[in-house]
PDB file of C-alpha atoms in Angstrom:
ATOM      1  CA  MET Y   1       3.832  -6.051  -4.293  1.00 74.00           C
ATOM      2  CA  GLY Y   2       1.959  -3.285  -5.552  1.00 95.00           C
ATOM      3  CA  THR Y   3       2.280   0.823  -5.825  1.00 98.00           C
ATOM      4  CA  VAL Y   4      -0.511   3.419  -5.051  1.00 98.00           C
ATOM      5  CA  THR Y   5      -0.085   7.094  -6.387  1.00 98.00           C
ATOM      6  CA  THR Y   6      -0.792  10.155  -4.062  1.00 97.00           C
ATOM      7  CA  SER Y   7      -2.499  13.164  -4.596  1.00 95.00           C
ATOM      8  CA  ASP Y   8       0.926  14.853  -5.702  1.00 96.00           C
ATOM      9  CA  GLY Y   9       1.825  12.430  -8.082  1.00 97.00           C
ATOM     10  CA  THR Y  10       4.037  10.369  -5.858  1.00 98.00           C
ATOM     11  CA  THR Y  11       4.529   6.613  -6.306  1.00 98.00           C
ATOM     12  CA  ILE Y  12       4.524   4.758  -3.070  1.00 98.00           C
ATOM     13  CA  PHE Y  13       5.658   0.948  -3.317  1.00 98.00           C
ATOM     14  CA  TYR Y  14       4.620  -1.533  -0.979  1.00 98.00           C
ATOM     15  CA  LYS Y  15       4.281  -5.308  -0.191  1.00 98.00           C
ATOM     16  CA  ASP Y  16       0.766  -6.987   0.523  1.00 98.00           C
ATOM     17  CA  TRP Y  17       1.045 -10.506   1.362  1.00 98.00           C
ATOM     18  CA  GLY Y  18      -1.622 -12.994   2.794  1.00 98.00           C
ATOM     19  CA  PRO Y  19      -5.179 -13.468   2.885  1.00 97.00           C
ATOM     20  CA  ARG Y  20      -7.602 -10.821   1.781  1.00 95.00           C
ATOM     21  CA  ASP Y  21      -9.844 -11.321   4.624  1.00 96.00           C
ATOM     22  CA  GLY Y  22      -6.924 -11.625   7.174  1.00 98.00           C
ATOM     23  CA  GLN Y  23      -6.848  -8.893  10.041  1.00 98.00           C
ATOM     24  CA  PRO Y  24      -4.374  -6.425   8.364  1.00 98.00           C
ATOM     25  CA  ILE Y  25      -0.984  -5.394  10.126  1.00 99.00           C
ATOM     26  CA  VAL Y  26       0.676  -2.520   8.364  1.00 99.00           C
ATOM     27  CA  PHE Y  27       4.586  -2.043   8.982  1.00 99.00           C
ATOM     28  CA  HIS Y  28       6.232   1.631   9.201  1.00 99.00           C
ATOM     29  CA  HIS Y  29       9.934   1.405   8.769  1.00 98.00           C
ATOM     30  CA  GLY Y  30      12.610   3.601  10.264  1.00 98.00           C
ATOM     31  CA  TRP Y  31      15.013   6.079   8.644  1.00 98.00           C
ATOM     32  CA  PRO Y  32      16.805   5.357   6.101  1.00 98.00           C
ATOM     33  CA  LEU Y  33      15.537   1.861   5.312  1.00 98.00           C
ATOM     34  CA  SER Y  34      12.602   0.289   3.614  1.00 98.00           C
ATOM     35  CA  ALA Y  35       9.694  -2.258   3.766  1.00 98.00           C
ATOM     36  CA  ASP Y  36      12.457  -4.960   3.620  1.00 98.00           C
ATOM     37  CA  ASP Y  37      13.332  -4.026   7.193  1.00 98.00           C
ATOM     38  CA  TRP Y  38      10.184  -6.123   8.131  1.00 98.00           C
ATOM     39  CA  ASP Y  39      10.837  -9.048   6.175  1.00 97.00           C
ATOM     40  CA  ASN Y  40      11.358 -11.178   9.673  1.00 98.00           C
ATOM     41  CA  GLN Y  41       8.133  -9.915  10.837  1.00 98.00           C
ATOM     42  CA  MET Y  42       6.042  -9.969   7.575  1.00 98.00           C
ATOM     43  CA  LEU Y  43       6.799 -13.746   7.458  1.00 98.00           C
ATOM     44  CA  PHE Y  44       5.998 -14.450  11.192  1.00 98.00           C
ATOM     45  CA  PHE Y  45       2.949 -12.607  11.234  1.00 98.00           C
ATOM     46  CA  LEU Y  46       2.172 -14.221   7.655  1.00 98.00           C
ATOM     47  CA  SER Y  47       2.332 -17.648   9.041  1.00 98.00           C
ATOM     48  CA  GLU Y  48      -0.094 -16.523  11.903  1.00 98.00           C
ATOM     49  CA  GLY Y  49      -2.914 -15.765   9.291  1.00 98.00           C
ATOM     50  CA  TYR Y  50      -2.856 -12.059   9.099  1.00 98.00           C
ATOM     51  CA  ARG Y  51      -2.412  -9.922   5.970  1.00 98.00           C
ATOM     52  CA  VAL Y  52       0.871  -7.775   6.332  1.00 98.00           C
ATOM     53  CA  ILE Y  53       1.339  -4.629   4.480  1.00 98.00           C
ATOM     54  CA  ALA Y  54       4.640  -2.586   4.236  1.00 98.00           C
ATOM     55  CA  HIS Y  55       5.375   0.379   2.684  1.00 98.00           C
ATOM     56  CA  ASP Y  56       8.634   2.179   1.195  1.00 98.00           C
ATOM     57  CA  ARG Y  57       8.296   5.941   2.536  1.00 98.00           C
ATOM     58  CA  ARG Y  58       8.517   8.594  -0.118  1.00 98.00           C
ATOM     59  CA  GLY Y  59      12.244   9.289  -0.931  1.00 98.00           C
ATOM     60  CA  HIS Y  60      13.188   5.557   0.748  1.00 98.00           C
ATOM     61  CA  GLY Y  61      13.400   2.019  -1.277  1.00 98.00           C
ATOM     62  CA  ARG Y  62      11.633   1.765  -4.258  1.00 98.00           C
ATOM     63  CA  SER Y  63       9.172   4.849  -3.706  1.00 98.00           C
ATOM     64  CA  SER Y  64       9.572   8.079  -5.843  1.00 98.00           C
ATOM     65  CA  GLN Y  65      12.699  10.408  -4.962  1.00 98.00           C
ATOM     66  CA  THR Y  66      10.471  13.505  -4.508  1.00 98.00           C
ATOM     67  CA  PRO Y  67      11.762  16.890  -3.915  1.00 97.00           C
ATOM     68  CA  THR Y  68       9.560  17.760  -1.100  1.00 96.00           C
ATOM     69  CA  GLY Y  69       6.975  16.279   1.352  1.00 98.00           C
ATOM     70  CA  HIS Y  70      10.011  14.674   3.679  1.00 98.00           C
ATOM     71  CA  GLU Y  71       7.924  15.906   6.817  1.00 98.00           C
ATOM     72  CA  MET Y  72       5.493  13.960   8.845  1.00 98.00           C
ATOM     73  CA  ASP Y  73       2.114  15.673   7.706  1.00 98.00           C
ATOM     74  CA  THR Y  74       3.033  14.182   4.088  1.00 98.00           C
ATOM     75  CA  TYR Y  75       4.343  10.990   5.442  1.00 98.00           C
ATOM     76  CA  ALA Y  76       0.822  10.291   7.258  1.00 98.00           C
ATOM     77  CA  ALA Y  77      -0.834  11.649   4.118  1.00 98.00           C
ATOM     78  CA  ASP Y  78       0.788   8.861   2.286  1.00 98.00           C
ATOM     79  CA  VAL Y  79      -0.037   6.393   4.484  1.00 98.00           C
ATOM     80  CA  ALA Y  80      -4.014   7.377   4.420  1.00 98.00           C
ATOM     81  CA  ALA Y  81      -3.441   7.112   0.698  1.00 98.00           C
ATOM     82  CA  LEU Y  82      -2.386   3.808   0.940  1.00 98.00           C
ATOM     83  CA  THR Y  83      -4.924   2.752   3.519  1.00 98.00           C
ATOM     84  CA  ASP Y  84      -7.493   4.111   1.271  1.00 98.00           C
ATOM     85  CA  GLU Y  85      -6.476   2.404  -1.731  1.00 97.00           C
ATOM     86  CA  LEU Y  86      -6.529  -0.924  -0.070  1.00 98.00           C
ATOM     87  CA  ASP Y  87      -9.710  -0.203   1.879  1.00 97.00           C
ATOM     88  CA  LEU Y  88      -7.976  -1.454   5.072  1.00 98.00           C
ATOM     89  CA  ARG Y  89     -10.562  -1.791   8.292  1.00 98.00           C
ATOM     90  CA  GLY Y  90      -9.439  -3.016  11.598  1.00 98.00           C
ATOM     91  CA  ALA Y  91      -5.886  -2.738  10.929  1.00 98.00           C
ATOM     92  CA  VAL Y  92      -2.805  -2.790  13.297  1.00 98.00           C
ATOM     93  CA  HIS Y  93      -0.320  -0.159  12.654  1.00 99.00           C
ATOM     94  CA  ILE Y  94       3.329  -1.024  13.749  1.00 99.00           C
ATOM     95  CA  GLY Y  95       6.278   1.622  13.451  1.00 98.00           C
ATOM     96  CA  HIS Y  96       9.951   1.444  14.319  1.00 98.00           C
ATOM     97  CA  SER Y  97      11.874   4.515  15.332  1.00 98.00           C
ATOM     98  CA  THR Y  98      10.889   7.244  12.600  1.00 98.00           C
ATOM     99  CA  GLY Y  99       8.015   4.831  11.719  1.00 98.00           C
ATOM    100  CA  GLY Y 100       6.826   4.786  15.124  1.00 98.00           C
ATOM    101  CA  GLY Y 101       6.436   8.744  14.740  1.00 98.00           C
ATOM    102  CA  GLU Y 102       4.716   8.223  11.392  1.00 98.00           C
ATOM    103  CA  VAL Y 103       2.261   5.693  13.267  1.00 98.00           C
ATOM    104  CA  ALA Y 104       1.445   8.041  15.726  1.00 98.00           C
ATOM    105  CA  HIS Y 105       0.953  11.141  13.203  1.00 98.00           C
ATOM    106  CA  TYR Y 106      -1.366   8.721  11.204  1.00 98.00           C
ATOM    107  CA  VAL Y 107      -3.461   7.067  13.751  1.00 98.00           C
ATOM    108  CA  ALA Y 108      -4.251  10.569  15.362  1.00 98.00           C
ATOM    109  CA  ARG Y 109      -5.707  11.486  12.143  1.00 98.00           C
ATOM    110  CA  ALA Y 110      -7.045   8.203  10.777  1.00 98.00           C
ATOM    111  CA  LYS Y 111     -10.720   7.579   9.381  1.00 96.00           C
ATOM    112  CA  PRO Y 112     -12.967   5.909  12.143  1.00 97.00           C
ATOM    113  CA  GLY Y 113     -12.820   2.311  11.805  1.00 97.00           C
ATOM    114  CA  ARG Y 114      -9.253   2.078   9.916  1.00 98.00           C
ATOM    115  CA  VAL Y 115      -7.246   1.318  12.668  1.00 98.00           C
ATOM    116  CA  ALA Y 116      -7.830  -1.294  15.643  1.00 98.00           C
ATOM    117  CA  LYS Y 117      -4.286  -1.092  17.649  1.00 98.00           C
ATOM    118  CA  ALA Y 118      -0.941   0.377  17.185  1.00 99.00           C
ATOM    119  CA  VAL Y 119       2.668  -0.667  18.420  1.00 99.00           C
ATOM    120  CA  LEU Y 120       5.859   1.789  18.664  1.00 99.00           C
ATOM    121  CA  VAL Y 121       9.086   0.089  18.805  1.00 98.00           C
ATOM    122  CA  GLY Y 122      12.162   2.287  19.858  1.00 98.00           C
ATOM    123  CA  ALA Y 123      10.040   4.975  18.204  1.00 98.00           C
ATOM    124  CA  VAL Y 124      10.954   8.667  18.287  1.00 98.00           C
ATOM    125  CA  PRO Y 125       7.645  10.170  19.996  1.00 98.00           C
ATOM    126  CA  PRO Y 126       7.027  12.306  22.046  1.00 98.00           C
ATOM    127  CA  VAL Y 127      10.025  14.424  20.703  1.00 98.00           C
ATOM    128  CA  MET Y 128      13.517  13.734  20.288  1.00 97.00           C
ATOM    129  CA  VAL Y 129      15.508  17.141  20.299  1.00 97.00           C
ATOM    130  CA  LYS Y 130      16.416  18.840  23.531  1.00 97.00           C
ATOM    131  CA  SER Y 131      14.461  22.124  24.261  1.00 95.00           C
ATOM    132  CA  GLU Y 132      13.602  24.080  27.355  1.00 93.00           C
ATOM    133  CA  SER Y 133      10.211  22.240  27.468  1.00 92.00           C
ATOM    134  CA  ASN Y 134      12.317  18.770  26.793  1.00 95.00           C
ATOM    135  CA  PRO Y 135      15.354  18.939  28.713  1.00 95.00           C
ATOM    136  CA  GLY Y 136      16.174  15.325  28.783  1.00 94.00           C
ATOM    137  CA  GLY Y 137      16.195  15.224  24.812  1.00 96.00           C
ATOM    138  CA  THR Y 138      19.098  14.888  22.517  1.00 96.00           C
ATOM    139  CA  PRO Y 139      20.958  17.971  21.655  1.00 97.00           C
ATOM    140  CA  ILE Y 140      20.406  19.332  17.900  1.00 97.00           C
ATOM    141  CA  GLU Y 141      24.040  19.244  17.574  1.00 97.00           C
ATOM    142  CA  VAL Y 142      24.075  15.517  17.493  1.00 96.00           C
ATOM    143  CA  PHE Y 143      21.406  15.777  14.578  1.00 97.00           C
ATOM    144  CA  ASP Y 144      23.842  18.530  12.844  1.00 97.00           C
ATOM    145  CA  GLN Y 145      26.364  15.818  13.201  1.00 98.00           C
ATOM    146  CA  PHE Y 146      24.107  13.160  11.121  1.00 97.00           C
ATOM    147  CA  ARG Y 147      23.255  15.585   8.320  1.00 98.00           C
ATOM    148  CA  ALA Y 148      26.888  16.764   8.011  1.00 98.00           C
ATOM    149  CA  ALA Y 149      28.083  12.897   7.874  1.00 98.00           C
ATOM    150  CA  LEU Y 150      25.112  11.975   5.517  1.00 98.00           C
ATOM    151  CA  ALA Y 151      26.361  14.930   3.209  1.00 98.00           C
ATOM    152  CA  ALA Y 152      29.807  14.458   3.185  1.00 98.00           C
ATOM    153  CA  ASN Y 153      30.031  10.572   2.632  1.00 98.00           C
ATOM    154  CA  ARG Y 154      26.595   9.079   2.878  1.00 98.00           C
ATOM    155  CA  ALA Y 155      27.881   5.503   1.919  1.00 98.00           C
ATOM    156  CA  GLN Y 156      30.472   5.429   4.720  1.00 98.00           C
ATOM    157  CA  PHE Y 157      27.948   7.003   7.269  1.00 98.00           C
ATOM    158  CA  TYR Y 158      25.565   3.993   6.228  1.00 98.00           C
ATOM    159  CA  ILE Y 159      28.380   1.408   7.424  1.00 98.00           C
ATOM    160  CA  GLU Y 160      28.946   3.098  10.829  1.00 98.00           C
ATOM    161  CA  VAL Y 161      25.464   3.618  12.085  1.00 98.00           C
ATOM    162  CA  PRO Y 162      24.439  -0.074  11.848  1.00 98.00           C
ATOM    163  CA  SER Y 163      28.052  -1.399  12.754  1.00 98.00           C
ATOM    164  CA  GLY Y 164      27.633   0.677  15.842  1.00 98.00           C
ATOM    165  CA  PRO Y 165      25.093   2.235  17.828  1.00 98.00           C
ATOM    166  CA  PHE Y 166      21.790   0.841  15.901  1.00 98.00           C
ATOM    167  CA  TYR Y 167      22.205  -2.541  16.727  1.00 98.00           C
ATOM    168  CA  GLY Y 168      24.389  -2.479  19.576  1.00 98.00           C
ATOM    169  CA  PHE Y 169      27.180  -4.005  17.722  1.00 98.00           C
ATOM    170  CA  ASN Y 170      29.494  -1.516  19.734  1.00 98.00           C
ATOM    171  CA  ARG Y 171      28.820  -3.065  22.927  1.00 98.00           C
ATOM    172  CA  PRO Y 172      31.514  -5.404  24.560  1.00 97.00           C
ATOM    173  CA  GLY Y 173      30.429  -8.935  23.851  1.00 95.00           C
ATOM    174  CA  ALA Y 174      27.914  -8.044  21.092  1.00 96.00           C
ATOM    175  CA  GLU Y 175      27.212 -10.840  18.621  1.00 96.00           C
ATOM    176  CA  VAL Y 176      27.907  -8.907  15.466  1.00 98.00           C
ATOM    177  CA  SER Y 177      25.984 -10.008  12.161  1.00 98.00           C
ATOM    178  CA  GLN Y 178      27.593  -8.624   9.165  1.00 98.00           C
ATOM    179  CA  GLY Y 179      24.387  -9.464   7.293  1.00 98.00           C
ATOM    180  CA  LEU Y 180      22.428  -7.129   9.101  1.00 98.00           C
ATOM    181  CA  ILE Y 181      24.897  -4.465   8.578  1.00 98.00           C
ATOM    182  CA  ASP Y 182      25.090  -5.101   4.691  1.00 98.00           C
ATOM    183  CA  ASN Y 183      21.263  -5.120   4.541  1.00 98.00           C
ATOM    184  CA  TRP Y 184      21.052  -1.842   6.592  1.00 98.00           C
ATOM    185  CA  TRP Y 185      23.372  -0.371   3.612  1.00 98.00           C
ATOM    186  CA  ARG Y 186      21.930  -1.698   1.249  1.00 98.00           C
ATOM    187  CA  GLN Y 187      18.323  -0.476   2.161  1.00 98.00           C
ATOM    188  CA  GLY Y 188      19.675   3.095   2.883  1.00 98.00           C
ATOM    189  CA  MET Y 189      21.658   3.310  -0.489  1.00 98.00           C
ATOM    190  CA  MET Y 190      18.488   2.496  -2.451  1.00 98.00           C
ATOM    191  CA  GLY Y 191      16.971   5.913  -1.106  1.00 98.00           C
ATOM    192  CA  ALA Y 192      17.423   9.527  -1.929  1.00 98.00           C
ATOM    193  CA  ALA Y 193      19.722  11.670  -0.063  1.00 98.00           C
ATOM    194  CA  ASN Y 194      17.827  14.627   0.034  1.00 98.00           C
ATOM    195  CA  ALA Y 195      14.892  12.485   1.445  1.00 98.00           C
ATOM    196  CA  HIS Y 196      17.139  11.247   4.099  1.00 98.00           C
ATOM    197  CA  TYR Y 197      18.571  14.576   4.839  1.00 98.00           C
ATOM    198  CA  GLU Y 198      15.299  16.254   5.495  1.00 98.00           C
ATOM    199  CA  CYS Y 199      13.820  13.128   7.429  1.00 98.00           C
ATOM    200  CA  ILE Y 200      16.684  13.874  10.040  1.00 98.00           C
ATOM    201  CA  LYS Y 201      14.489  17.049  11.026  1.00 98.00           C
ATOM    202  CA  ALA Y 202      11.190  15.462  10.690  1.00 98.00           C
ATOM    203  CA  PHE Y 203      12.173  12.164  13.024  1.00 98.00           C
ATOM    204  CA  SER Y 204      14.125  14.687  15.697  1.00 98.00           C
ATOM    205  CA  GLU Y 205      12.082  17.891  16.024  1.00 98.00           C
ATOM    206  CA  THR Y 206       8.796  16.760  14.984  1.00 98.00           C
ATOM    207  CA  ASP Y 207       6.566  16.998  18.543  1.00 98.00           C
ATOM    208  CA  PHE Y 208       4.129  13.960  18.843  1.00 98.00           C
ATOM    209  CA  THR Y 209       2.545  14.972  22.107  1.00 98.00           C
ATOM    210  CA  GLU Y 210      -0.877  16.246  20.685  1.00 98.00           C
ATOM    211  CA  ASP Y 211      -0.892  13.153  18.530  1.00 98.00           C
ATOM    212  CA  LEU Y 212      -0.395  10.739  21.451  1.00 98.00           C
ATOM    213  CA  LYS Y 213      -3.065  12.501  23.353  1.00 98.00           C
ATOM    214  CA  LYS Y 214      -5.704  12.134  20.528  1.00 98.00           C
ATOM    215  CA  ILE Y 215      -5.216   8.494  19.999  1.00 98.00           C
ATOM    216  CA  GLU Y 216      -8.057   6.351  21.396  1.00 98.00           C
ATOM    217  CA  VAL Y 217      -7.130   2.795  20.483  1.00 98.00           C
ATOM    218  CA  PRO Y 218      -4.881   0.608  22.461  1.00 98.00           C
ATOM    219  CA  VAL Y 219      -1.151   0.956  21.781  1.00 98.00           C
ATOM    220  CA  LEU Y 220       1.960  -1.008  22.847  1.00 99.00           C
ATOM    221  CA  VAL Y 221       4.790   1.056  23.380  1.00 98.00           C
ATOM    222  CA  ALA Y 222       8.092  -1.477  23.286  1.00 98.00           C
ATOM    223  CA  HIS Y 223      11.536   0.115  23.977  1.00 98.00           C
ATOM    224  CA  GLY Y 224      15.143  -1.332  24.859  1.00 98.00           C
ATOM    225  CA  THR Y 225      16.592   0.151  27.619  1.00 98.00           C
ATOM    226  CA  ASP Y 226      20.339   0.394  25.929  1.00 98.00           C
ATOM    227  CA  ASP Y 227      18.564   2.173  22.989  1.00 98.00           C
ATOM    228  CA  GLN Y 228      21.586   4.113  21.675  1.00 98.00           C
ATOM    229  CA  VAL Y 229      19.422   6.125  18.958  1.00 98.00           C
ATOM    230  CA  VAL Y 230      16.141   7.161  20.806  1.00 98.00           C
ATOM    231  CA  PRO Y 231      16.986   7.313  24.425  1.00 97.00           C
ATOM    232  CA  TYR Y 232      14.756   5.352  26.646  1.00 98.00           C
ATOM    233  CA  GLU Y 233      14.048   7.562  29.274  1.00 97.00           C
ATOM    234  CA  ASP Y 234      12.927  10.432  27.067  1.00 97.00           C
ATOM    235  CA  SER Y 235      10.780   8.425  25.108  1.00 98.00           C
ATOM    236  CA  ALA Y 236       8.981   5.485  26.021  1.00 98.00           C
ATOM    237  CA  PRO Y 237       7.872   6.317  29.535  1.00 98.00           C
ATOM    238  CA  LEU Y 238       6.740   9.774  28.498  1.00 98.00           C
ATOM    239  CA  THR Y 239       4.822   8.402  25.494  1.00 98.00           C
ATOM    240  CA  VAL Y 240       2.907   6.000  27.548  1.00 98.00           C
ATOM    241  CA  LYS Y 241       1.639   8.910  29.929  1.00 98.00           C
ATOM    242  CA  LEU Y 242       0.530  10.827  27.212  1.00 98.00           C
ATOM    243  CA  LEU Y 243      -1.350   7.896  25.562  1.00 98.00           C
ATOM    244  CA  LYS Y 244      -5.478   7.112  26.670  1.00 98.00           C
ATOM    245  CA  ASN Y 245      -4.648   3.392  26.312  1.00 98.00           C
ATOM    246  CA  GLY Y 246      -1.112   3.155  26.385  1.00 98.00           C
ATOM    247  CA  THR Y 247       1.053  -0.153  27.538  1.00 98.00           C
ATOM    248  CA  LEU Y 248       4.733   0.124  28.441  1.00 98.00           C
ATOM    249  CA  LYS Y 249       7.017  -3.002  27.834  1.00 98.00           C
ATOM    250  CA  SER Y 250      10.737  -2.445  28.589  1.00 98.00           C
ATOM    251  CA  TYR Y 251      13.544  -4.877  27.344  1.00 98.00           C
ATOM    252  CA  GLU Y 252      16.572  -4.500  29.290  1.00 98.00           C
ATOM    253  CA  GLY Y 253      19.846  -3.961  27.410  1.00 98.00           C
ATOM    254  CA  TYR Y 254      18.061  -4.349  24.111  1.00 98.00           C
ATOM    255  CA  PRO Y 255      19.264  -2.182  21.354  1.00 98.00           C
ATOM    256  CA  HIS Y 256      17.560   0.184  18.892  1.00 98.00           C
ATOM    257  CA  GLY Y 257      17.411  -2.377  16.221  1.00 98.00           C
ATOM    258  CA  MET Y 258      15.938  -5.169  18.573  1.00 98.00           C
ATOM    259  CA  LEU Y 259      13.226  -6.175  16.039  1.00 98.00           C
ATOM    260  CA  ALA Y 260      16.213  -7.598  14.051  1.00 98.00           C
ATOM    261  CA  THR Y 261      18.437  -8.614  16.958  1.00 98.00           C
ATOM    262  CA  HIS Y 262      15.684 -10.180  19.050  1.00 98.00           C
ATOM    263  CA  PRO Y 263      12.815 -11.042  16.706  1.00 98.00           C
ATOM    264  CA  ASP Y 264      11.670 -13.882  18.300  1.00 98.00           C
ATOM    265  CA  VAL Y 265      10.856 -12.148  21.685  1.00 98.00           C
ATOM    266  CA  LEU Y 266       9.467  -9.170  20.066  1.00 98.00           C
ATOM    267  CA  ASN Y 267       7.314 -11.143  17.377  1.00 98.00           C
ATOM    268  CA  ARG Y 268       5.862 -13.144  20.297  1.00 98.00           C
ATOM    269  CA  ASP Y 269       5.013 -10.287  22.553  1.00 98.00           C
ATOM    270  CA  ILE Y 270       3.518  -8.077  19.546  1.00 98.00           C
ATOM    271  CA  LEU Y 271       1.145 -11.048  18.732  1.00 98.00           C
ATOM    272  CA  GLU Y 272       0.413 -11.495  22.411  1.00 98.00           C
ATOM    273  CA  PHE Y 273      -0.716  -7.869  22.462  1.00 98.00           C
ATOM    274  CA  ILE Y 274      -2.643  -7.969  19.202  1.00 98.00           C
ATOM    275  CA  ARG Y 275      -4.624 -10.821  20.004  1.00 98.00           C
ATOM    276  CA  SER Y 276      -5.279  -9.732  23.623  1.00 95.00           C
TER     277      SER Y 276
END
């Protein structure tokens, strides 16, 4: 593990495992989690010979709890600072949920040679919030409720989200993992309430349309059809249409947190995409 200091003095924590000469895979976590959410994937790709890197977004996990910068421009700039510090070339960037938006925003701006491929899993692009231009989006009132619940009792809210829609544990017959719920809560409570509060606006209202249009590298878009957090129909199919070189892979009945509920399936498919 290590840290990198950004231009505004923020300390970004990261893990960096594996051979220095291995192809780098950079993992971008979802809201309100941390690099720890990628442990399964990092161990898997490490065993396949890759160099695996995951950072805690500012205000999340072990990174600085900053008063500002909780929006996509700064998130992408922080990633650029990390990739510059480590001099990563030909990297694969994999993002889940909010992290998928971060990947799109960064890759669209990355220096030549930095990025080879990208993977968006249950990701927020093109744009989540409902508007005249995005009639199938999620009403702003839903995100207002997120903010209200976080401000009122963040600890309880961070039990309810993973216990219900995030992993699909609210579905009949779901195999509930208390460990996943507890680990989600642990990661969430490590971060800063102000960062998490402001990040709701970043993941729900940022329009990634122009980012997606600019991306030249191959992109795998993976999404569960029973995603209760980032609805499938208003995300993955629309994202692929905007990409120059995008591939859509849909997972029937899988939840938002499918990387944790179905890691064997997702890891294998992502590996196949990286090697193709």
